[in-house]
C-alpha atoms as a printed R data frame, in Angstrom:
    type eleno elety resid chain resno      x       y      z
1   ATOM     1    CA   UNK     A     1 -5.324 -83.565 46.771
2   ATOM     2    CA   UNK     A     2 -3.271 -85.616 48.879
3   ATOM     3    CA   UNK     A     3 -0.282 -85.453 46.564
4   ATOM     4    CA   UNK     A     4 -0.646 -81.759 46.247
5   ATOM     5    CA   UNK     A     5 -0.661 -81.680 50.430
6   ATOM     6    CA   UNK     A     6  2.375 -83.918 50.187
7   ATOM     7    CA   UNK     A     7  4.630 -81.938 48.277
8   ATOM     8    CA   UNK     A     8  3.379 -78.687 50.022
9   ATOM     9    CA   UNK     A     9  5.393 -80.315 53.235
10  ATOM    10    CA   UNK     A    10  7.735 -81.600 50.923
11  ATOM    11    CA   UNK     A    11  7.979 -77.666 50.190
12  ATOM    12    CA   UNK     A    12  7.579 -76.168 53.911
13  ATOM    13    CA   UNK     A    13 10.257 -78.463 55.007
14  ATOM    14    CA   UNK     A    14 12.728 -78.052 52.715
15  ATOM    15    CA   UNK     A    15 12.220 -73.977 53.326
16  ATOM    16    CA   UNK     A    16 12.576 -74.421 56.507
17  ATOM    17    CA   UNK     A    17 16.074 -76.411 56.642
18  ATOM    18    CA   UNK     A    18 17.329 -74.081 54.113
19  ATOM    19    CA   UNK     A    19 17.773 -76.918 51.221
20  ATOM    20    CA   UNK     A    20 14.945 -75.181 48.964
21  ATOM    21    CA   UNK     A    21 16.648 -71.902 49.152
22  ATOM    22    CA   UNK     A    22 20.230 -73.654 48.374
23  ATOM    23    CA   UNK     A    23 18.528 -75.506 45.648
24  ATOM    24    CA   UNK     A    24 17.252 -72.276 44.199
25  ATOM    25    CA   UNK     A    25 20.978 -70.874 44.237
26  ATOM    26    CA   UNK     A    26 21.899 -73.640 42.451
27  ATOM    27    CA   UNK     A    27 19.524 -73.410 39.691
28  ATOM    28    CA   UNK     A    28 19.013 -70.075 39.525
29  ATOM    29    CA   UNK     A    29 22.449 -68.549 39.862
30  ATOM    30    CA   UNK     A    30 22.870 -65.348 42.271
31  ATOM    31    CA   UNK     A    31 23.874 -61.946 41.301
32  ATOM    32    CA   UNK     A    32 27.114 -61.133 40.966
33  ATOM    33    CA   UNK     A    33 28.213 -57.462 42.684
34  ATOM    34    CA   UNK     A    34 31.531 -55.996 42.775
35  ATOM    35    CA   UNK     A    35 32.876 -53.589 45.291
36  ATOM    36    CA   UNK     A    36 35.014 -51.293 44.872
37  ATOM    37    CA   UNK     A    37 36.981 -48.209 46.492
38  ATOM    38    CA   UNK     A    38 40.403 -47.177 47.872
39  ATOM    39    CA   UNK     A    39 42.138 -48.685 50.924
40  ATOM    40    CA   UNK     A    40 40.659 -48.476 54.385
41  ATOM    41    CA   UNK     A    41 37.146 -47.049 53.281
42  ATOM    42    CA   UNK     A    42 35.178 -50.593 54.623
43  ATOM    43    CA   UNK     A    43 34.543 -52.182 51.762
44  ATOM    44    CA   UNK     A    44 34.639 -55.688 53.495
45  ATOM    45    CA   UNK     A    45 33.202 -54.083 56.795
46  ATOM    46    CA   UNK     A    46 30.202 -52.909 54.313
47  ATOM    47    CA   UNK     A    47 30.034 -56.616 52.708
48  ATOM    48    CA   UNK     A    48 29.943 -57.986 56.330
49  ATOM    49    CA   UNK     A    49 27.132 -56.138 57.931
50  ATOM    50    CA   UNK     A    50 24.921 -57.110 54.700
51  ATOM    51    CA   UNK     A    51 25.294 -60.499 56.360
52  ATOM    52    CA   UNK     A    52 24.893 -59.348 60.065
53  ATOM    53    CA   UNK     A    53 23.160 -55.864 61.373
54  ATOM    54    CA   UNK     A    54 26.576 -55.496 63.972
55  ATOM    55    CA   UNK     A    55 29.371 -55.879 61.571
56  ATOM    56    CA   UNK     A    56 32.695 -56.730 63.511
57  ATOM    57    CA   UNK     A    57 35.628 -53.631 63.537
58  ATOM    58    CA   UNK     A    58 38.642 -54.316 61.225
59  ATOM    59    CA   UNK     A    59 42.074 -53.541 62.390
60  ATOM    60    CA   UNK     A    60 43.643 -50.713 60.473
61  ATOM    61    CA   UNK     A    61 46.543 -53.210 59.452
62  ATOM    62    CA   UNK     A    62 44.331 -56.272 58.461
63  ATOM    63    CA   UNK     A    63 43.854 -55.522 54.701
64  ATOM    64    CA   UNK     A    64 42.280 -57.260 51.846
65  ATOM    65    CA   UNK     A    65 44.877 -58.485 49.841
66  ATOM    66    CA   UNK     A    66 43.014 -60.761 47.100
67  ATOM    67    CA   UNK     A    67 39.810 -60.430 45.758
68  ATOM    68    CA   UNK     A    68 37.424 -62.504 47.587
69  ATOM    69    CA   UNK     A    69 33.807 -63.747 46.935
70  ATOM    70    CA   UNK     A    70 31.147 -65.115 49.193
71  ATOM    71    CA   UNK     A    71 27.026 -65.573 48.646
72  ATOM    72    CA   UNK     A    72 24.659 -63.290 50.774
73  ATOM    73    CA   UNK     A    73 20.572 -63.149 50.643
74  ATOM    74    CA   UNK     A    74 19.011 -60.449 50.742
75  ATOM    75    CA   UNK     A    75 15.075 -61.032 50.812
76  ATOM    76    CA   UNK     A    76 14.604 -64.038 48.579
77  ATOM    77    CA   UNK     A    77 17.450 -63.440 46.221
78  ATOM    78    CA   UNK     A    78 20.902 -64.411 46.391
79  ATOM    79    CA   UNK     A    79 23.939 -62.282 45.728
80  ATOM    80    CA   UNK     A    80 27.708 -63.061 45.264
81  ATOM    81    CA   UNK     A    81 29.727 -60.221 46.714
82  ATOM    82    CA   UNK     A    82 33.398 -59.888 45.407
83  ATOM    83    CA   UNK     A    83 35.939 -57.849 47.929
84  ATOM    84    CA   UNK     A    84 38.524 -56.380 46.110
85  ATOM    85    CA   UNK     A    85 41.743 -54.732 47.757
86  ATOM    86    CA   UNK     A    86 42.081 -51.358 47.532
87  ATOM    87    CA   UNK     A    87 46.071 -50.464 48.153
88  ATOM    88    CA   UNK     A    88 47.871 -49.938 44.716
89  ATOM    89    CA   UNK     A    89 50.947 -52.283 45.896
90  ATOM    90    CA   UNK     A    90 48.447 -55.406 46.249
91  ATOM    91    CA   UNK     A    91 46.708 -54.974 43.076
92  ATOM    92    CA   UNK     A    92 48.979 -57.226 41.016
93  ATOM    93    CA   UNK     A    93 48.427 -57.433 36.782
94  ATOM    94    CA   UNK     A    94 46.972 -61.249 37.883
95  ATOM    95    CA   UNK     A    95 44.266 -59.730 40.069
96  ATOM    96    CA   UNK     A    96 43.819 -57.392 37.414
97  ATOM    97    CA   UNK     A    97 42.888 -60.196 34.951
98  ATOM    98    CA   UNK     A    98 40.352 -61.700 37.301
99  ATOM    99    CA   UNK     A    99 38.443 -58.020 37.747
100 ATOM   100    CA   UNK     A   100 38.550 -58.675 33.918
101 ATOM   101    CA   UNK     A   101 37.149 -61.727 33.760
102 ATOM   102    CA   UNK     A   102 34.804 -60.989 36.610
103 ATOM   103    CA   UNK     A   103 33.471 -57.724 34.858
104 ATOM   104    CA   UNK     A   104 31.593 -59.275 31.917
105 ATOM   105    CA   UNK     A   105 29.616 -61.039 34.720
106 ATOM   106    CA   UNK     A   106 28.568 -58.527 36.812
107 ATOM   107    CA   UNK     A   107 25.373 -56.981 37.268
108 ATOM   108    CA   UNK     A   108 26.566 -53.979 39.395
109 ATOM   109    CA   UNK     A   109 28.870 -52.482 41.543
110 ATOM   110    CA   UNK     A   110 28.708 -51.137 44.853
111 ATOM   111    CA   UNK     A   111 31.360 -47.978 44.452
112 ATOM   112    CA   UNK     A   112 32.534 -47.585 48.473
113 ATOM   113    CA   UNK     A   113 34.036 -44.504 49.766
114 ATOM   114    CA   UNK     A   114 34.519 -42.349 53.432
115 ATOM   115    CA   UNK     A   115 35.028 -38.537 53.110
116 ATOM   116    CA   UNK     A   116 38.877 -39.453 53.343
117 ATOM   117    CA   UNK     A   117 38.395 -41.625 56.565
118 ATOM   118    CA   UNK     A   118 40.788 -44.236 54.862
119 ATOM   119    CA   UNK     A   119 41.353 -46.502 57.768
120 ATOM   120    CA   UNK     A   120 44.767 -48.398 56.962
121 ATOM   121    CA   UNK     A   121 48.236 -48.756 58.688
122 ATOM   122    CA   UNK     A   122 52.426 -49.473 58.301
123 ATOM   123    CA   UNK     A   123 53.971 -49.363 61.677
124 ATOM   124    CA   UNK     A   124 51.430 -46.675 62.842
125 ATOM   125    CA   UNK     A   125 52.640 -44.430 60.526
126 ATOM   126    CA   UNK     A   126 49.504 -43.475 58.936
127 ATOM   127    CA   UNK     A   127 47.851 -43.389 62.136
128 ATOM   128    CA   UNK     A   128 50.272 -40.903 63.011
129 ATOM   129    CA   UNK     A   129 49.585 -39.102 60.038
130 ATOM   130    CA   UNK     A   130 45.399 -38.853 60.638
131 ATOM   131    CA   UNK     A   131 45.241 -38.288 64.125
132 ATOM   132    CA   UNK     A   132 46.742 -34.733 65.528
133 ATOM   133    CA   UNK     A   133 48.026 -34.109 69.090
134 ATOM   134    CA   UNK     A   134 44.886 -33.652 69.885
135 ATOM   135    CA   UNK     A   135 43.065 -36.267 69.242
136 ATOM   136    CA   UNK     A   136 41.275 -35.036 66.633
137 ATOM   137    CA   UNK     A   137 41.338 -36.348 62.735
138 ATOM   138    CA   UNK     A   138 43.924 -33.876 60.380
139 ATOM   139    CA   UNK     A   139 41.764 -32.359 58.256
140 ATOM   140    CA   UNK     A   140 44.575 -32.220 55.830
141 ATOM   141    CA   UNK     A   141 44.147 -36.314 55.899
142 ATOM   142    CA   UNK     A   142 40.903 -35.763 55.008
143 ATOM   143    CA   UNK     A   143 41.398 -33.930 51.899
144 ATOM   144    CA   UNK     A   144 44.200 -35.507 50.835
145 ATOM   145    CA   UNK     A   145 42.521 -38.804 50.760
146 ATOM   146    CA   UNK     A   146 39.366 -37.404 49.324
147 ATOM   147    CA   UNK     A   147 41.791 -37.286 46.490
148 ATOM   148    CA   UNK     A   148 42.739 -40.536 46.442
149 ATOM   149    CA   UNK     A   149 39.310 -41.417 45.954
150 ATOM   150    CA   UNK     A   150 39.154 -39.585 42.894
151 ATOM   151    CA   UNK     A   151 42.276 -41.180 41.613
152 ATOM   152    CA   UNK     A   152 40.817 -44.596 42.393
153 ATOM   153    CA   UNK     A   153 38.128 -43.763 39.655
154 ATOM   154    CA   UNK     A   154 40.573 -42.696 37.091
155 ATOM   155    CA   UNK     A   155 42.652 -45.914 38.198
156 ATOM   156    CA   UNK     A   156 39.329 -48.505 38.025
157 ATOM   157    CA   UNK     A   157 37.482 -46.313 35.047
158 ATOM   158    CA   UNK     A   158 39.891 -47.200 32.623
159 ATOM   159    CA   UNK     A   159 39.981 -51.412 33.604
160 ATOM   160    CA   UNK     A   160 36.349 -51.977 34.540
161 ATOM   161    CA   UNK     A   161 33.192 -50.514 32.833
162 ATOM   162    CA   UNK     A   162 29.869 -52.179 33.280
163 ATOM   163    CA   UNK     A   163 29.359 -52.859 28.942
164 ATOM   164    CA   UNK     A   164 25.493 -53.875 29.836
165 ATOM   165    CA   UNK     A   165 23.020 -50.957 29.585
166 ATOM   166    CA   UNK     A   166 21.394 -52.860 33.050
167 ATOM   167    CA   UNK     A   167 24.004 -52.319 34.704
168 ATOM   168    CA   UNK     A   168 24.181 -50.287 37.897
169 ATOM   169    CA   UNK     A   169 26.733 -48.226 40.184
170 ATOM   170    CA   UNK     A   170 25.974 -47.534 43.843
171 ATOM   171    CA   UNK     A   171 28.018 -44.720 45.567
172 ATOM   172    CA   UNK     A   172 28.372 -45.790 48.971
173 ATOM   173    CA   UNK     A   173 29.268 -43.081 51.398
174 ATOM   174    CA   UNK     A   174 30.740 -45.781 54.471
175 ATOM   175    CA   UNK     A   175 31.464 -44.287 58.013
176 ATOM   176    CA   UNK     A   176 28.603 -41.848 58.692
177 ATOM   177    CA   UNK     A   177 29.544 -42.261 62.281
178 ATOM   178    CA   UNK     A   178 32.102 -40.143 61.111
179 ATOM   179    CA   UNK     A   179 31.164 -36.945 59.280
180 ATOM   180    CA   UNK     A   180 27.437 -37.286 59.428
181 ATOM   181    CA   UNK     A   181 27.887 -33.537 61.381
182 ATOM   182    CA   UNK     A   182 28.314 -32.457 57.947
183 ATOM   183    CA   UNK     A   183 26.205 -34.309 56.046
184 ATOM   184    CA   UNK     A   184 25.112 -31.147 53.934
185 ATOM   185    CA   UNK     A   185 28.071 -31.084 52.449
186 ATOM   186    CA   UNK     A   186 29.201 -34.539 52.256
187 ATOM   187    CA   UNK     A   187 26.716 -35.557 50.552
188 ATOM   188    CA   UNK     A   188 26.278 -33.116 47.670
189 ATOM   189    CA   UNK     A   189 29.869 -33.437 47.174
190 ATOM   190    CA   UNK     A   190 29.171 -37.148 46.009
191 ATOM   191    CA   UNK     A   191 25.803 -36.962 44.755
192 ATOM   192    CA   UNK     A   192 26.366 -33.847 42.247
193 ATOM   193    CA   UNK     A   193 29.760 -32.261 43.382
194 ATOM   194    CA   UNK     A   194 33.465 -32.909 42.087
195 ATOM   195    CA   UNK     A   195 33.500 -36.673 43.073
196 ATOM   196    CA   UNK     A   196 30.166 -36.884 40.821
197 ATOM   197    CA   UNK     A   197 31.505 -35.381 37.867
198 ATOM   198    CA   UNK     A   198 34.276 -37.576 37.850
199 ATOM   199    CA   UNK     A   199 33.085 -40.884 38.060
200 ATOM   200    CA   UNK     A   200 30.280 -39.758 35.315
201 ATOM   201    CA   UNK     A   201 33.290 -38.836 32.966
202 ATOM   202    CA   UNK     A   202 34.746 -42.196 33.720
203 ATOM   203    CA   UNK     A   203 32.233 -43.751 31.692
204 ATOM   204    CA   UNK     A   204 32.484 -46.794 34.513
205 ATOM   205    CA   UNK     A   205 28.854 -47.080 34.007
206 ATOM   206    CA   UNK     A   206 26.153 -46.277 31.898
207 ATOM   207    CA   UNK     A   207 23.045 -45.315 34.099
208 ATOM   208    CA   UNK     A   208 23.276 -42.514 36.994
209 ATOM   209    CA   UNK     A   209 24.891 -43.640 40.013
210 ATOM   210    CA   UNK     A   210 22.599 -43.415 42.801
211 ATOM   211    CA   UNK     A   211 24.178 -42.247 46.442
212 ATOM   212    CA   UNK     A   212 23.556 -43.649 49.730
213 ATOM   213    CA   UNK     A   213 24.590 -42.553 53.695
214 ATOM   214    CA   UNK     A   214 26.074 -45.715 55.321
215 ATOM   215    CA   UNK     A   215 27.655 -47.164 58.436
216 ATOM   216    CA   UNK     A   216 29.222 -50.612 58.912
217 ATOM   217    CA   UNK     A   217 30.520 -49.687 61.979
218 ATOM   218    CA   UNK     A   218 30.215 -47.470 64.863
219 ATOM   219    CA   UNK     A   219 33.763 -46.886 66.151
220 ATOM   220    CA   UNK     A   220 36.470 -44.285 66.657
221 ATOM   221    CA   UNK     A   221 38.697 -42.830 63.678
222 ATOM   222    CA   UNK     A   222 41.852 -45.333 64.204
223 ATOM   223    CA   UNK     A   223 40.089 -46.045 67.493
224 ATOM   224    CA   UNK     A   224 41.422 -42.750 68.645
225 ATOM   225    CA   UNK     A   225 39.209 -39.674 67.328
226 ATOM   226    CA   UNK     A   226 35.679 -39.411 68.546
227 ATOM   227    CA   UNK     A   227 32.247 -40.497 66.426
228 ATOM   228    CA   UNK     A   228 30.690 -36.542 65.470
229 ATOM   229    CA   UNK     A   229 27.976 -37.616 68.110
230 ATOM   230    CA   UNK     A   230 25.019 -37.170 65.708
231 ATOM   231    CA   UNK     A   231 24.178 -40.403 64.141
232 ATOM   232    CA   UNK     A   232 22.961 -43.396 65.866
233 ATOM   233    CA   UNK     A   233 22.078 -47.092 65.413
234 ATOM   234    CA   UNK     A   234 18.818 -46.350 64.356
235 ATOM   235    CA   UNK     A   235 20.389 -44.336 61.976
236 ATOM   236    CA   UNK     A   236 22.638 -47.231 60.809
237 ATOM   237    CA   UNK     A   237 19.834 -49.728 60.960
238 ATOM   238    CA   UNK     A   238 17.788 -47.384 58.425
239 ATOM   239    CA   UNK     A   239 20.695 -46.802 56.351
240 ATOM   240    CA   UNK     A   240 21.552 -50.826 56.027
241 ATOM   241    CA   UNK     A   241 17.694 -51.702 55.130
242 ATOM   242    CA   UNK     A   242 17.949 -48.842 52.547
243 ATOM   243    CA   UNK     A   243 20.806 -49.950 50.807
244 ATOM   244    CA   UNK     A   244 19.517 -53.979 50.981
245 ATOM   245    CA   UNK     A   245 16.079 -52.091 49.739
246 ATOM   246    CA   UNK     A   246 18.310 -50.153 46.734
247 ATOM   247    CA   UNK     A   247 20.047 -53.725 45.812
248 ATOM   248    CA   UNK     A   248 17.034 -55.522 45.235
249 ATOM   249    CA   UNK     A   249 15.465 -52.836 43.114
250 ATOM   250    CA   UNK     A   250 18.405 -52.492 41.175
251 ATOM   251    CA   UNK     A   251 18.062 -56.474 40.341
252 ATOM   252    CA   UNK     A   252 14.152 -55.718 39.420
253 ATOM   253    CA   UNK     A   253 12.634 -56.441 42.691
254 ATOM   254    CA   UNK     A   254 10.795 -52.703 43.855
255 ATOM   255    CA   UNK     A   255  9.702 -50.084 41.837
256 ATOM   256    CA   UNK     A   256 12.607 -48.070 41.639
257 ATOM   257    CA   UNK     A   257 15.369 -46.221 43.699
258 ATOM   258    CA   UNK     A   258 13.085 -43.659 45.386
């Protein structure tokens, strides 16, 4: 008994400094998750506030250029979370050959997009481009980069496809701050709408994609066009415990999506 109470504060302490839980990693391996999506829809804002609830703003013009991987927990389980860029000029045949690589040891992928609120910038010409005279988003940018999204599924659909039959795609609708006024709409048009069909005919994986609301960030469009006014931090604390919630069940911990 006194060995047994030994190692039990062995145990405690070792939880408590953190070493049990690095130890774990270590054995254990984490989960590997890719994210993908097109330039400027927060794919490394999204990655950031699974580490911290208040995720910092990224400048327009500070863009991912490599892929990148770091290790998150979520709950008791550890994940490894690869960035990837999203403009076509920094995807190089190299990085290419990494997402390769990388594919045959992934166990999901977290599929980021924004209702065509693609946040990037060259000299403020983009901004220039999203914002009219009144300070209001073009809805023209809107639909136009709705597009791109879809062309960033025939782009990725024919490189990566999750082979395993356990593998999982999450849609991740980012910037709810943004169009959550019209959440109806944006929403179906993910979940079952044109963006739907297309990523099912892309084959990129094998089991239905489930969709989820999202906000990394509460801030302006560009800093310049106003949030819709309708969604909250409550709002973006439930949607951030959902999606953590979501993860873990698709890695067996839960009882399913709900």
């Amino acid at each position: 008994m006194a060995i047994a109470g030994e190692l039990f504060d062995i145990y405690k302490k070792a939880k408590e400094s953190g070493w049990f839980d690095r130890f774990r990693s270590l054995v254990m391996g984490s989960h590997r998750v890719l994210i993908l999506g097109a330039s400027g829809v927060g794919k490394t804002s999204l990655r950031n506030a699974l580490v911290d609830m208040i995720s910092e703003v990224i400048a327009a013009d500070d863009r991912t250029i490599f892929p990148s991987e770091q290790k998150i927990k979520l709950g008791t389980d550890f994940f490894s979370v690869i960035d990837t860029p999203g403009q076509h000029q920094y995807i190089s045949s190299s990085s290419i050959t990494r997402l390769r690589f990388v594919e045959q040891e992934i166990c999901g992928i977290i599929n980021v997009v924004s209702d065509g609120y693609h946040e990037y910038d060259t000299g403020g010409r983009v901004r220039a481009q999203a914002i009219g005279p009144d300070g209001k988003t073009n809805s023209e940018f809107l639909v136009n980069h709705r597009k791109t999204e879809l062309g960033s599924i025939a782009e990725w659909g024919t490189k990566l496809r999750l082979t395993s039959n356990e593998g999982w795609l999450i849609t991740v609708i980012n910037k709810a701050d943004l169009w959550w006024h019209d959440k109806d709409r944006v929403i179906a048009y993910y979940k079952e709408g044109p963006y739907h069909n297309a990523l099912t005919r892309s084959e990129m994986c094998k089991t239905a994609p489930v969709v989820l609301p999202f906000c990394a960030t509460l801030h302006k469009f560009f800093d310049i066009a106003p949030l819709c006014g309708l969604y909250d931090l409550k709002d973006q604390a439930d949607h951030r415990n959902n999606l953590i919630r979501v993860l873990l069940e698709s890695i067996g911990r839960g009882n399913g999506h709900g």
